[in-house]
């Protein structure tokens, strides 16, 4: 759910912040970079999720937190494998 919104948004926009996680930047060469130090919530992702799925801001925030927790869990699991 959240990953599709991020991907769709970056097709036409330059930056999307995932609160308390980092930002995805759509660079001029067409690539996407992740910047972990841009974490301050600007409200964009919460609004996008709320609009797309009919969620209130609290539920949209919970979806973001679940998304970031899953990513962090996957990164930690891969680090143990390496």
PDB file of N, CA, C and O in Angstrom, residues 7-50:
ATOM      1  N   UNK A   7       5.970   5.134  -4.943  1.00  0.00           N
ATOM      2  CA  UNK A   7       6.397   4.972  -6.335  1.00  0.00           C
ATOM      3  C   UNK A   7       5.578   5.856  -7.274  1.00  0.00           C
ATOM      4  O   UNK A   7       6.145   6.530  -8.146  1.00  0.00           O
ATOM      5  N   UNK A   8       4.271   5.868  -7.108  1.00  0.00           N
ATOM      6  CA  UNK A   8       3.413   6.687  -7.968  1.00  0.00           C
ATOM      7  C   UNK A   8       3.702   8.177  -7.802  1.00  0.00           C
ATOM      8  O   UNK A   8       3.763   8.925  -8.775  1.00  0.00           O
ATOM      9  N   UNK A   9       3.899   8.601  -6.562  1.00  0.00           N
ATOM     10  CA  UNK A   9       4.158  10.017  -6.293  1.00  0.00           C
ATOM     11  C   UNK A   9       5.475  10.467  -6.921  1.00  0.00           C
ATOM     12  O   UNK A   9       5.573  11.561  -7.478  1.00  0.00           O
ATOM     13  N   UNK A  10       6.483   9.614  -6.849  1.00  0.00           N
ATOM     14  CA  UNK A  10       7.803   9.989  -7.374  1.00  0.00           C
ATOM     15  C   UNK A  10       7.856  10.013  -8.901  1.00  0.00           C
ATOM     16  O   UNK A  10       8.818  10.520  -9.472  1.00  0.00           O
ATOM     17  N   UNK A  11       6.836   9.505  -9.563  1.00  0.00           N
ATOM     18  CA  UNK A  11       6.794   9.591 -11.017  1.00  0.00           C
ATOM     19  C   UNK A  11       6.645  11.035 -11.487  1.00  0.00           C
ATOM     20  O   UNK A  11       7.101  11.384 -12.570  1.00  0.00           O
ATOM     21  N   UNK A  12       6.011  11.874 -10.651  1.00  0.00           N
ATOM     22  CA  UNK A  12       5.746  13.257 -11.059  1.00  0.00           C
ATOM     23  C   UNK A  12       6.255  14.299 -10.070  1.00  0.00           C
ATOM     24  O   UNK A  12       6.033  15.487 -10.265  1.00  0.00           O
ATOM     25  N   UNK A  13       6.928  13.864  -9.020  1.00  0.00           N
ATOM     26  CA  UNK A  13       7.431  14.789  -8.001  1.00  0.00           C
ATOM     27  C   UNK A  13       8.874  14.469  -7.670  1.00  0.00           C
ATOM     28  O   UNK A  13       9.345  13.359  -7.897  1.00  0.00           O
ATOM     29  N   UNK A  14       9.568  15.433  -7.103  1.00  0.00           N
ATOM     30  CA  UNK A  14      11.004  15.299  -6.837  1.00  0.00           C
ATOM     31  C   UNK A  14      11.358  14.653  -5.493  1.00  0.00           C
ATOM     32  O   UNK A  14      12.411  14.059  -5.356  1.00  0.00           O
ATOM     33  N   UNK A  15      10.472  14.801  -4.489  1.00  0.00           N
ATOM     34  CA  UNK A  15      10.853  14.344  -3.150  1.00  0.00           C
ATOM     35  C   UNK A  15       9.626  13.898  -2.380  1.00  0.00           C
ATOM     36  O   UNK A  15       8.560  14.499  -2.474  1.00  0.00           O
ATOM     37  N   UNK A  16       9.817  12.836  -1.583  1.00  0.00           N
ATOM     38  CA  UNK A  16       8.767  12.402  -0.670  1.00  0.00           C
ATOM     39  C   UNK A  16       9.420  11.948   0.625  1.00  0.00           C
ATOM     40  O   UNK A  16      10.280  11.059   0.620  1.00  0.00           O
ATOM     41  N   UNK A  17       9.025  12.574   1.709  1.00  0.00           N
ATOM     42  CA  UNK A  17       9.562  12.238   3.025  1.00  0.00           C
ATOM     43  C   UNK A  17       8.693  11.167   3.665  1.00  0.00           C
ATOM     44  O   UNK A  17       7.471  11.280   3.704  1.00  0.00           O
ATOM     45  N   UNK A  18       9.350  10.132   4.171  1.00  0.00           N
ATOM     46  CA  UNK A  18       8.680   9.118   4.983  1.00  0.00           C
ATOM     47  C   UNK A  18       9.023   9.483   6.430  1.00  0.00           C
ATOM     48  O   UNK A  18      10.179   9.364   6.844  1.00  0.00           O
ATOM     49  N   UNK A  19       8.047   9.962   7.188  1.00  0.00           N
ATOM     50  CA  UNK A  19       8.319  10.473   8.528  1.00  0.00           C
ATOM     51  C   UNK A  19       9.090   9.487   9.412  1.00  0.00           C
ATOM     52  O   UNK A  19       8.813   8.289   9.417  1.00  0.00           O
ATOM     53  N   UNK A  20      10.071  10.009  10.104  1.00  0.00           N
ATOM     54  CA  UNK A  20      10.913   9.257  11.031  1.00  0.00           C
ATOM     55  C   UNK A  20      11.693   8.128  10.356  1.00  0.00           C
ATOM     56  O   UNK A  20      12.158   7.199  11.005  1.00  0.00           O
ATOM     57  N   UNK A  21      11.843   8.217   9.024  1.00  0.00           N
ATOM     58  CA  UNK A  21      12.578   7.179   8.301  1.00  0.00           C
ATOM     59  C   UNK A  21      13.591   7.781   7.328  1.00  0.00           C
ATOM     60  O   UNK A  21      14.759   7.448   7.364  1.00  0.00           O
ATOM     61  N   UNK A  22      13.137   8.646   6.445  1.00  0.00           N
ATOM     62  CA  UNK A  22      14.017   9.253   5.457  1.00  0.00           C
ATOM     63  C   UNK A  22      13.222   9.725   4.257  1.00  0.00           C
ATOM     64  O   UNK A  22      11.993   9.657   4.247  1.00  0.00           O
ATOM     65  N   UNK A  23      13.916  10.187   3.241  1.00  0.00           N
ATOM     66  CA  UNK A  23      13.242  10.725   2.064  1.00  0.00           C
ATOM     67  C   UNK A  23      13.723  10.032   0.801  1.00  0.00           C
ATOM     68  O   UNK A  23      14.883   9.630   0.701  1.00  0.00           O
ATOM     69  N   UNK A  24      12.812   9.927  -0.146  1.00  0.00           N
ATOM     70  CA  UNK A  24      13.151   9.445  -1.473  1.00  0.00           C
ATOM     71  C   UNK A  24      13.217  10.653  -2.389  1.00  0.00           C
ATOM     72  O   UNK A  24      12.299  11.468  -2.416  1.00  0.00           O
ATOM     73  N   UNK A  25      14.320  10.757  -3.117  1.00  0.00           N
ATOM     74  CA  UNK A  25      14.532  11.876  -4.027  1.00  0.00           C
ATOM     75  C   UNK A  25      14.587  11.366  -5.452  1.00  0.00           C
ATOM     76  O   UNK A  25      15.383  10.473  -5.768  1.00  0.00           O
ATOM     77  N   UNK A  26      13.754  11.926  -6.312  1.00  0.00           N
ATOM     78  CA  UNK A  26      13.754  11.584  -7.730  1.00  0.00           C
ATOM     79  C   UNK A  26      14.740  12.527  -8.409  1.00  0.00           C
ATOM     80  O   UNK A  26      14.478  13.716  -8.547  1.00  0.00           O
ATOM     81  N   UNK A  27      15.857  11.973  -8.820  1.00  0.00           N
ATOM     82  CA  UNK A  27      16.932  12.785  -9.403  1.00  0.00           C
ATOM     83  C   UNK A  27      16.675  13.060 -10.875  1.00  0.00           C
ATOM     84  O   UNK A  27      15.867  12.388 -11.521  1.00  0.00           O
ATOM     85  N   UNK A  28      17.346  14.070 -11.404  1.00  0.00           N
ATOM     86  CA  UNK A  28      17.171  14.485 -12.795  1.00  0.00           C
ATOM     87  C   UNK A  28      17.517  13.387 -13.799  1.00  0.00           C
ATOM     88  O   UNK A  28      16.978  13.360 -14.903  1.00  0.00           O
ATOM     89  N   UNK A  29      18.399  12.471 -13.418  1.00  0.00           N
ATOM     90  CA  UNK A  29      18.780  11.398 -14.343  1.00  0.00           C
ATOM     91  C   UNK A  29      17.792  10.225 -14.322  1.00  0.00           C
ATOM     92  O   UNK A  29      18.012   9.206 -14.961  1.00  0.00           O
ATOM     93  N   UNK A  30      16.692  10.376 -13.566  1.00  0.00           N
ATOM     94  CA  UNK A  30      15.657   9.346 -13.521  1.00  0.00           C
ATOM     95  C   UNK A  30      15.800   8.345 -12.401  1.00  0.00           C
ATOM     96  O   UNK A  30      14.905   7.537 -12.181  1.00  0.00           O
ATOM     97  N   UNK A  31      16.916   8.381 -11.691  1.00  0.00           N
ATOM     98  CA  UNK A  31      17.101   7.456 -10.574  1.00  0.00           C
ATOM     99  C   UNK A  31      16.446   8.016  -9.317  1.00  0.00           C
ATOM    100  O   UNK A  31      16.123   9.198  -9.229  1.00  0.00           O
ATOM    101  N   UNK A  32      16.274   7.142  -8.348  1.00  0.00           N
ATOM    102  CA  UNK A  32      15.717   7.540  -7.057  1.00  0.00           C
ATOM    103  C   UNK A  32      16.757   7.255  -5.992  1.00  0.00           C
ATOM    104  O   UNK A  32      17.325   6.163  -5.943  1.00  0.00           O
ATOM    105  N   UNK A  33      17.010   8.242  -5.161  1.00  0.00           N
ATOM    106  CA  UNK A  33      17.973   8.096  -4.071  1.00  0.00           C
ATOM    107  C   UNK A  33      17.230   8.145  -2.740  1.00  0.00           C
ATOM    108  O   UNK A  33      16.184   8.789  -2.623  1.00  0.00           O
ATOM    109  N   UNK A  34      17.773   7.462  -1.751  1.00  0.00           N
ATOM    110  CA  UNK A  34      17.226   7.511  -0.395  1.00  0.00           C
ATOM    111  C   UNK A  34      18.155   8.339   0.465  1.00  0.00           C
ATOM    112  O   UNK A  34      19.363   8.142   0.470  1.00  0.00           O
ATOM    113  N   UNK A  35      17.585   9.297   1.197  1.00  0.00           N
ATOM    114  CA  UNK A  35      18.354  10.181   2.063  1.00  0.00           C
ATOM    115  C   UNK A  35      17.832   9.986   3.485  1.00  0.00           C
ATOM    116  O   UNK A  35      16.730  10.437   3.812  1.00  0.00           O
ATOM    117  N   UNK A  36      18.605   9.313   4.342  1.00  0.00           N
ATOM    118  CA  UNK A  36      18.091   8.971   5.674  1.00  0.00           C
ATOM    119  C   UNK A  36      17.973  10.142   6.649  1.00  0.00           C
ATOM    120  O   UNK A  36      17.254  10.035   7.639  1.00  0.00           O
ATOM    121  N   UNK A  37      18.622  11.262   6.375  1.00  0.00           N
ATOM    122  CA  UNK A  37      18.579  12.355   7.343  1.00  0.00           C
ATOM    123  C   UNK A  37      17.389  13.300   7.153  1.00  0.00           C
ATOM    124  O   UNK A  37      17.141  14.148   7.991  1.00  0.00           O
ATOM    125  N   UNK A  38      16.623  13.179   6.075  1.00  0.00           N
ATOM    126  CA  UNK A  38      15.413  13.986   5.885  1.00  0.00           C
ATOM    127  C   UNK A  38      14.222  13.200   6.440  1.00  0.00           C
ATOM    128  O   UNK A  38      13.612  12.401   5.736  1.00  0.00           O
ATOM    129  N   UNK A  39      13.919  13.406   7.715  1.00  0.00           N
ATOM    130  CA  UNK A  39      12.909  12.599   8.395  1.00  0.00           C
ATOM    131  C   UNK A  39      11.720  13.387   8.915  1.00  0.00           C
ATOM    132  O   UNK A  39      10.724  12.810   9.322  1.00  0.00           O
ATOM    133  N   UNK A  40      11.845  14.701   8.924  1.00  0.00           N
ATOM    134  CA  UNK A  40      10.786  15.524   9.521  1.00  0.00           C
ATOM    135  C   UNK A  40       9.514  15.447   8.689  1.00  0.00           C
ATOM    136  O   UNK A  40       9.512  15.694   7.488  1.00  0.00           O
ATOM    137  N   UNK A  41       8.423  15.112   9.336  1.00  0.00           N
ATOM    138  CA  UNK A  41       7.137  14.923   8.668  1.00  0.00           C
ATOM    139  C   UNK A  41       6.639  16.236   8.075  1.00  0.00           C
ATOM    140  O   UNK A  41       6.440  17.220   8.777  1.00  0.00           O
ATOM    141  N   UNK A  42       6.426  16.235   6.760  1.00  0.00           N
ATOM    142  CA  UNK A  42       5.859  17.413   6.100  1.00  0.00           C
ATOM    143  C   UNK A  42       4.367  17.223   5.801  1.00  0.00           C
ATOM    144  O   UNK A  42       3.729  18.087   5.225  1.00  0.00           O
ATOM    145  N   UNK A  43       3.829  16.082   6.184  1.00  0.00           N
ATOM    146  CA  UNK A  43       2.401  15.817   6.035  1.00  0.00           C
ATOM    147  C   UNK A  43       1.979  15.295   4.677  1.00  0.00           C
ATOM    148  O   UNK A  43       0.835  14.884   4.493  1.00  0.00           O
ATOM    149  N   UNK A  44       2.875  15.279   3.710  1.00  0.00           N
ATOM    150  CA  UNK A  44       2.509  14.887   2.349  1.00  0.00           C
ATOM    151  C   UNK A  44       2.112  13.411   2.284  1.00  0.00           C
ATOM    152  O   UNK A  44       1.060  13.066   1.750  1.00  0.00           O
ATOM    153  N   UNK A  45       2.939  12.536   2.823  1.00  0.00           N
ATOM    154  CA  UNK A  45       2.650  11.105   2.731  1.00  0.00           C
ATOM    155  C   UNK A  45       1.379  10.748   3.500  1.00  0.00           C
ATOM    156  O   UNK A  45       0.568   9.940   3.019  1.00  0.00           O
ATOM    157  N   UNK A  46       1.175  11.340   4.649  1.00  0.00           N
ATOM    158  CA  UNK A  46      -0.049  11.093   5.410  1.00  0.00           C
ATOM    159  C   UNK A  46      -1.270  11.501   4.594  1.00  0.00           C
ATOM    160  O   UNK A  46      -2.266  10.769   4.525  1.00  0.00           O
ATOM    161  N   UNK A  47      -1.180  12.646   3.945  1.00  0.00           N
ATOM    162  CA  UNK A  47      -2.298  13.119   3.116  1.00  0.00           C
ATOM    163  C   UNK A  47      -2.526  12.198   1.929  1.00  0.00           C
ATOM    164  O   UNK A  47      -3.668  11.876   1.593  1.00  0.00           O
ATOM    165  N   UNK A  48      -1.460  11.746   1.282  1.00  0.00           N
ATOM    166  CA  UNK A  48      -1.593  10.854   0.136  1.00  0.00           C
ATOM    167  C   UNK A  48      -2.255   9.535   0.521  1.00  0.00           C
ATOM    168  O   UNK A  48      -3.154   9.049  -0.180  1.00  0.00           O
ATOM    169  N   UNK A  49      -1.815   8.960   1.630  1.00  0.00           N
ATOM    170  CA  UNK A  49      -2.387   7.698   2.085  1.00  0.00           C
ATOM    171  C   UNK A  49      -3.840   7.886   2.506  1.00  0.00           C
ATOM    172  O   UNK A  49      -4.704   7.072   2.158  1.00  0.00           O
ATOM    173  N   UNK A  50      -4.110   8.962   3.222  1.00  0.00           N
ATOM    174  CA  UNK A  50      -5.477   9.247   3.638  1.00  0.00           C
ATOM    175  C   UNK A  50      -6.412   9.389   2.456  1.00  0.00           C
ATOM    176  O   UNK A  50      -7.512   8.825   2.445  1.00  0.00           O
TER     177      UNK A  50
END
